[in-house]
Amino acid sequence: MIKKGNAQPDPDIPTGELSTSMNIKNMQPATVQNLERISAAMRIARSAMARTIMDVTMQDPLRLFCISSSLCDALDQEVARAAGATLKQDWFDADWPRTTNAAWCSILGLESEDDMNEVLLRAAPALSLRARQTLQYAVWIPRGIAMTFALFVETSLRGIDTLMRAYREILSPAGIGLATVLRDASEIRQALLAPPLMLNGPAGALGKYCRCDIFSPPDYQHGAWRAIVTLDALKTRNVRNAATRQFELPVLERRLITPDGPYGLAVPDGEGWKMGFCFREGRAELHLYSNGIAEGENPVTLQEVAETLCAGVDSIFSGHDGDAHP
């Protein structure tokens, strides 16, 4: 039971603002004891500690939206059904802490419930896809999960600059790798018929059947790069020839190219085998290094690497034009 008093000035609140007194009854003894213990440790009054906890909880716009929005509640249930998981019943179970919610609002410029509602509506068609990307083994999922997914979808749609900021400030500290972020964002953009994700790296090439982007992730050292080769889905979707399932890595002077783990594949090399690469869900991710020489002195430019990778993929697919769309 809560009794509310009249608004009155509070010495702990900035001048010009009003506070409201509340008497809270029927609290569980264990809760009161914990509150007293924490208050003593922090050397502040019990009432001040309780007020701080309530203020912090009730001044998180994103969490309050997730609690109060009927649309978010309905989409939470849709996500739970898509994932085959159970939605938690406690309203205070949220997927992100308050500081992370504040970071999302800053990155996406969310200033009102209308802004949050628009983000949720735009992302609704991709929520089931996001559930497949992240909730494969989930048993319980928190309330507000639809908004959590919507924030990532919106970030993906806004482009690489917004996506990289979210990666640096939120996703990377949460243990989510850059390769996963880029893969998931690209899948979402493709599902929503948005243009391919432009990585804004120092080099890129467009072939007949693919494109290659080379960039340096924030945690990479100088001279180390990541190359992402993406197939043109329209031109390659009907190709079923086994020859298009394995690709050789180009051999270039002073360049070392290796596949990222899941994209590595042994390919024939005379009577033996050598490391090549393959595509998974229309993309291949490779590591690229300047080998034994400073990047600025390397005789093979990053642009030449991108063009060589595209040419190698195109040469394989061009032999099966009858199986691919023109």
Coordinates of C-alpha atoms in Angstrom, one line a residue:
M1 CA 0.0 0.0 0.0
I2 CA 1.3 3.4 -1.0
K3 CA 0.2 6.7 0.4
K4 CA 1.1 9.8 -1.6
G5 CA 1.5 13.3 0.0
N6 CA 1.4 16.8 -1.5
A7 CA 4.2 18.0 -3.8
Q8 CA 6.8 20.0 -1.9
P9 CA 10.3 21.3 -2.3
D10 CA 13.1 18.7 -1.6
P11 CA 16.6 19.9 -0.7
D12 CA 18.1 16.9 -2.6
I13 CA 16.3 17.9 -5.9
P14 CA 17.4 20.8 -8.1
T15 CA 15.8 24.2 -7.4
G16 CA 12.5 24.7 -9.1
E17 CA 11.5 21.0 -9.2
L18 CA 9.0 19.4 -6.9
S19 CA 9.0 16.1 -5.0
T20 CA 6.1 14.0 -3.8
S21 CA 6.2 12.1 -0.5
M22 CA 5.1 8.4 -0.4
N23 CA 4.7 6.0 2.5
I24 CA 5.2 2.4 1.5
K25 CA 3.6 -0.3 3.7
N26 CA 3.5 -4.0 3.7
M27 CA 7.0 -4.5 2.4
Q28 CA 8.5 -8.0 2.9
P29 CA 10.8 -8.1 6.0
A30 CA 13.7 -9.5 3.9
T31 CA 13.4 -6.5 1.5
V32 CA 13.5 -4.0 4.4
Q33 CA 16.5 -5.8 5.9
N34 CA 18.4 -5.7 2.7
L35 CA 17.6 -2.0 2.2
E36 CA 18.9 -1.3 5.7
R37 CA 22.1 -3.3 5.1
I38 CA 22.8 -1.5 1.8
S39 CA 21.9 1.9 3.3
A40 CA 24.3 1.3 6.1
A41 CA 27.1 0.3 3.7
M42 CA 26.5 3.4 1.6
R43 CA 26.1 5.6 4.7
I44 CA 22.9 7.2 3.6
A45 CA 19.4 7.1 5.0
R46 CA 17.1 4.2 4.2
S47 CA 14.5 6.5 2.7
A48 CA 17.1 8.1 0.4
M49 CA 18.3 4.7 -0.8
A50 CA 14.7 3.6 -1.5
R51 CA 14.1 6.8 -3.4
T52 CA 17.3 6.4 -5.4
I53 CA 16.3 2.9 -6.4
M54 CA 12.8 4.0 -7.5
D55 CA 14.2 7.0 -9.4
V56 CA 16.7 5.0 -11.3
T57 CA 14.1 2.4 -12.2
M58 CA 11.4 4.9 -13.3
Q59 CA 13.7 7.2 -15.2
D60 CA 14.7 4.7 -18.0
P61 CA 12.4 5.7 -20.9
L62 CA 13.2 2.6 -22.9
R63 CA 12.4 0.2 -20.1
L64 CA 9.2 2.1 -19.3
F65 CA 8.1 1.9 -22.9
C66 CA 8.7 -1.9 -22.9
I67 CA 6.6 -2.2 -19.8
S68 CA 3.7 0.0 -20.8
S69 CA 3.5 -0.6 -24.6
S70 CA 0.7 -3.0 -25.7
L71 CA 2.4 -3.3 -29.1
C72 CA 5.7 -4.4 -27.4
D73 CA 3.8 -6.9 -25.3
A74 CA 2.1 -8.4 -28.3
L75 CA 5.4 -8.6 -30.3
D76 CA 7.2 -10.1 -27.2
Q77 CA 4.7 -12.9 -27.4
E78 CA 5.2 -13.4 -31.1
V79 CA 8.9 -13.6 -30.6
A80 CA 8.5 -16.2 -27.9
R81 CA 6.3 -18.3 -30.2
A82 CA 8.8 -18.0 -33.0
A83 CA 11.6 -19.1 -30.7
G84 CA 9.6 -21.8 -29.0
A85 CA 10.5 -20.2 -25.7
T86 CA 8.6 -19.0 -22.6
L87 CA 8.2 -15.3 -22.0
K88 CA 9.1 -14.3 -18.4
Q89 CA 6.1 -12.9 -16.5
D90 CA 7.9 -10.4 -14.3
W91 CA 7.5 -6.9 -15.7
F92 CA 10.8 -5.8 -14.2
D93 CA 12.9 -8.4 -16.1
A94 CA 14.6 -6.4 -18.9
D95 CA 17.2 -7.5 -21.5
W96 CA 19.5 -4.5 -21.1
P97 CA 20.7 -2.4 -18.1
R98 CA 19.7 1.2 -17.8
T99 CA 23.1 2.5 -19.1
T100 CA 22.8 0.3 -22.2
N101 CA 19.3 1.6 -22.8
A102 CA 20.6 5.1 -22.6
A103 CA 23.3 4.3 -25.1
W104 CA 20.7 2.9 -27.6
C105 CA 18.7 6.1 -27.2
S106 CA 21.7 8.2 -27.9
I107 CA 22.9 6.2 -30.9
L108 CA 19.4 6.1 -32.5
G109 CA 18.2 9.5 -31.4
L110 CA 15.2 8.1 -29.5
E111 CA 13.7 11.0 -27.6
S112 CA 10.0 10.0 -27.2
E113 CA 7.6 7.1 -27.0
D114 CA 6.6 7.9 -30.6
D115 CA 10.2 7.4 -31.7
M116 CA 10.4 4.0 -30.0
N117 CA 7.0 3.0 -31.4
E118 CA 8.2 3.8 -35.0
V119 CA 11.3 1.8 -34.5
L120 CA 9.3 -1.2 -33.2
L121 CA 6.8 -1.0 -36.1
R122 CA 9.6 -0.8 -38.7
A123 CA 11.3 -3.8 -37.2
A124 CA 8.2 -6.0 -36.8
P125 CA 8.7 -7.9 -40.1
A126 CA 12.2 -8.9 -39.1
L127 CA 11.7 -10.0 -35.5
S128 CA 11.2 -13.7 -36.4
L129 CA 14.5 -13.6 -38.3
R130 CA 16.3 -11.9 -35.4
A131 CA 14.8 -14.6 -33.1
R132 CA 16.3 -17.3 -35.3
Q133 CA 19.7 -15.5 -35.3
T134 CA 19.9 -15.2 -31.5
L135 CA 17.5 -17.5 -29.7
Q136 CA 18.3 -21.0 -31.0
Y137 CA 18.6 -22.5 -27.6
A138 CA 16.6 -20.1 -25.5
V139 CA 14.2 -21.5 -22.9
W140 CA 13.2 -18.3 -21.1
I141 CA 13.3 -14.9 -22.7
P142 CA 12.8 -11.5 -21.0
R143 CA 10.0 -9.0 -21.5
G144 CA 11.0 -6.3 -23.9
I145 CA 12.8 -8.7 -26.2
A146 CA 10.9 -7.4 -29.2
M147 CA 12.3 -3.9 -28.5
T148 CA 15.8 -5.3 -28.0
F149 CA 15.5 -6.9 -31.4
A150 CA 14.0 -3.8 -33.0
L151 CA 16.9 -1.7 -31.8
F152 CA 19.4 -4.0 -33.7
V153 CA 17.2 -4.0 -36.8
E154 CA 17.0 -0.2 -36.8
T155 CA 20.7 0.0 -36.4
S156 CA 21.3 -2.4 -39.2
L157 CA 19.0 -0.4 -41.5
R158 CA 20.7 2.9 -40.8
G159 CA 24.1 1.8 -42.2
I160 CA 27.6 1.0 -41.3
D161 CA 28.5 4.1 -39.3
T162 CA 25.6 3.6 -36.9
L163 CA 26.2 -0.1 -36.8
M164 CA 29.9 0.3 -35.9
R165 CA 29.0 2.8 -33.1
A166 CA 26.6 0.3 -31.6
Y167 CA 29.2 -2.4 -31.9
R168 CA 31.8 -0.3 -30.1
E169 CA 29.6 1.0 -27.3
I170 CA 27.1 -1.9 -26.7
L171 CA 27.6 -5.1 -28.7
S172 CA 31.3 -5.6 -28.3
P173 CA 31.3 -5.0 -24.5
A174 CA 28.4 -7.6 -24.4
G175 CA 30.7 -10.2 -26.0
I176 CA 29.1 -10.1 -29.5
G177 CA 31.7 -10.5 -32.2
L178 CA 32.0 -8.2 -35.2
A179 CA 31.6 -11.0 -37.7
T180 CA 28.3 -12.0 -36.1
V181 CA 27.1 -8.4 -36.1
L182 CA 27.9 -7.9 -39.8
R183 CA 26.4 -11.2 -40.8
D184 CA 23.2 -10.7 -38.9
A185 CA 22.8 -7.1 -40.1
S186 CA 23.3 -8.1 -43.7
E187 CA 20.7 -10.9 -43.4
I188 CA 18.2 -8.4 -41.9
R189 CA 18.8 -5.8 -44.7
Q190 CA 18.4 -8.5 -47.3
A191 CA 15.1 -9.8 -45.7
L192 CA 13.7 -6.2 -45.6
L193 CA 14.8 -5.6 -49.3
A194 CA 17.3 -2.9 -48.2
P195 CA 20.5 -2.3 -50.2
P196 CA 23.5 -4.4 -49.2
L197 CA 25.5 -3.1 -46.3
M198 CA 28.2 -0.7 -47.4
L199 CA 31.3 -1.1 -45.2
N200 CA 33.0 2.1 -46.2
G201 CA 36.4 0.4 -46.1
P202 CA 39.5 1.5 -48.0
A203 CA 38.8 -0.9 -50.9
G204 CA 35.9 -2.6 -52.6
A205 CA 35.1 -4.3 -55.9
L206 CA 31.9 -5.3 -57.7
G207 CA 32.0 -8.3 -59.9
K208 CA 29.3 -9.9 -62.1
Y209 CA 28.3 -12.4 -59.5
C210 CA 29.6 -11.0 -56.2
R211 CA 31.0 -8.0 -54.4
C212 CA 34.0 -7.7 -52.1
D213 CA 34.5 -5.2 -49.2
I214 CA 37.8 -4.8 -47.4
F215 CA 37.9 -3.0 -44.1
S216 CA 39.7 -2.9 -40.8
P217 CA 37.6 -3.6 -37.7
P218 CA 38.3 -1.4 -34.6
D219 CA 40.2 -4.2 -32.8
Y220 CA 42.5 -5.1 -35.7
Q221 CA 46.1 -4.0 -35.8
H222 CA 47.6 -1.9 -38.6
G223 CA 48.2 -4.1 -41.7
A224 CA 45.4 -6.6 -40.8
W225 CA 42.2 -6.5 -42.7
R226 CA 38.9 -8.3 -43.1
A227 CA 37.5 -9.1 -46.5
I228 CA 33.8 -10.0 -47.0
V229 CA 32.7 -11.5 -50.3
T230 CA 29.0 -11.4 -50.8
L231 CA 27.2 -13.3 -53.7
D232 CA 24.5 -11.6 -55.8
A233 CA 21.5 -13.6 -54.6
L234 CA 19.5 -13.0 -57.8
K235 CA 22.3 -14.1 -60.2
T236 CA 23.5 -17.1 -58.2
R237 CA 20.4 -18.5 -56.4
N238 CA 19.7 -21.2 -59.0
V239 CA 23.3 -22.4 -59.4
R240 CA 23.6 -26.0 -58.0
N241 CA 26.9 -27.1 -59.6
A242 CA 29.4 -28.5 -57.2
A243 CA 32.1 -26.4 -58.7
T244 CA 30.6 -23.3 -57.2
R245 CA 30.9 -24.7 -53.6
Q246 CA 34.6 -24.4 -53.3
F247 CA 37.0 -21.6 -54.2
E248 CA 40.8 -21.2 -54.2
L249 CA 42.5 -18.5 -52.2
P250 CA 44.5 -16.2 -54.5
V251 CA 48.2 -16.2 -54.2
L252 CA 49.5 -12.6 -54.2
E253 CA 52.9 -11.1 -53.5
R254 CA 53.4 -9.9 -50.0
R255 CA 49.8 -10.7 -49.1
L256 CA 48.5 -13.5 -46.8
I257 CA 44.8 -14.4 -47.1
T258 CA 43.2 -17.0 -44.8
P259 CA 39.5 -17.9 -44.4
D260 CA 37.6 -17.2 -41.2
G261 CA 36.9 -20.4 -39.3
P262 CA 33.5 -21.5 -40.7
Y263 CA 34.4 -20.4 -44.3
G264 CA 37.5 -22.6 -44.6
L265 CA 37.4 -25.5 -46.9
A266 CA 40.1 -27.9 -48.3
V267 CA 40.3 -27.7 -52.1
P268 CA 42.2 -30.1 -54.5
D269 CA 45.8 -29.2 -55.3
G270 CA 47.2 -31.7 -57.7
E271 CA 47.4 -34.9 -55.8
G272 CA 47.0 -33.2 -52.5
W273 CA 44.9 -30.5 -50.8
K274 CA 45.2 -26.9 -49.8
M275 CA 43.2 -24.4 -47.9
G276 CA 40.4 -22.6 -49.8
F277 CA 37.1 -21.1 -48.9
C278 CA 33.4 -21.5 -49.3
F279 CA 30.3 -19.4 -49.0
R280 CA 27.7 -19.8 -46.3
E281 CA 24.3 -18.2 -46.7
G282 CA 25.7 -16.2 -49.6
R283 CA 28.9 -14.7 -47.9
A284 CA 32.4 -15.6 -47.2
E285 CA 34.7 -13.9 -44.6
L286 CA 38.4 -13.8 -45.0
H287 CA 41.4 -12.4 -43.1
L288 CA 43.9 -10.4 -45.0
Y289 CA 47.4 -9.3 -43.9
S290 CA 50.4 -7.4 -45.3
N291 CA 53.0 -10.2 -45.2
G292 CA 56.5 -9.2 -44.1
I293 CA 56.3 -5.6 -45.2
A294 CA 54.7 -2.4 -44.0
E295 CA 51.2 -1.8 -45.3
G296 CA 52.1 1.4 -47.0
E297 CA 55.0 -0.3 -48.9
N298 CA 53.0 -3.3 -50.1
P299 CA 53.2 -3.7 -53.9
V300 CA 49.7 -5.2 -54.0
T301 CA 47.1 -2.7 -53.0
L302 CA 43.9 -3.5 -51.1
Q303 CA 41.9 -2.6 -54.2
E304 CA 43.8 -5.1 -56.3
V305 CA 43.1 -7.8 -53.6
A306 CA 39.4 -7.0 -53.7
E307 CA 39.3 -7.1 -57.5
T308 CA 41.2 -10.4 -57.6
L309 CA 38.8 -12.1 -55.1
C310 CA 35.8 -11.0 -57.2
A311 CA 37.5 -12.1 -60.4
G312 CA 38.2 -15.6 -58.9
V313 CA 34.6 -16.0 -57.8
D314 CA 33.2 -14.7 -61.1
S315 CA 35.4 -17.1 -63.1
I316 CA 33.8 -20.0 -61.4
F317 CA 30.2 -18.8 -61.8
S318 CA 30.7 -17.6 -65.4
G319 CA 31.2 -21.2 -66.4
H320 CA 27.6 -22.0 -65.3
D321 CA 25.7 -19.1 -66.9
G322 CA 23.1 -21.6 -68.0
D323 CA 22.3 -22.3 -64.4
A324 CA 22.3 -18.7 -63.2
H325 CA 20.1 -15.8 -63.9
P326 CA 21.6 -13.3 -66.3

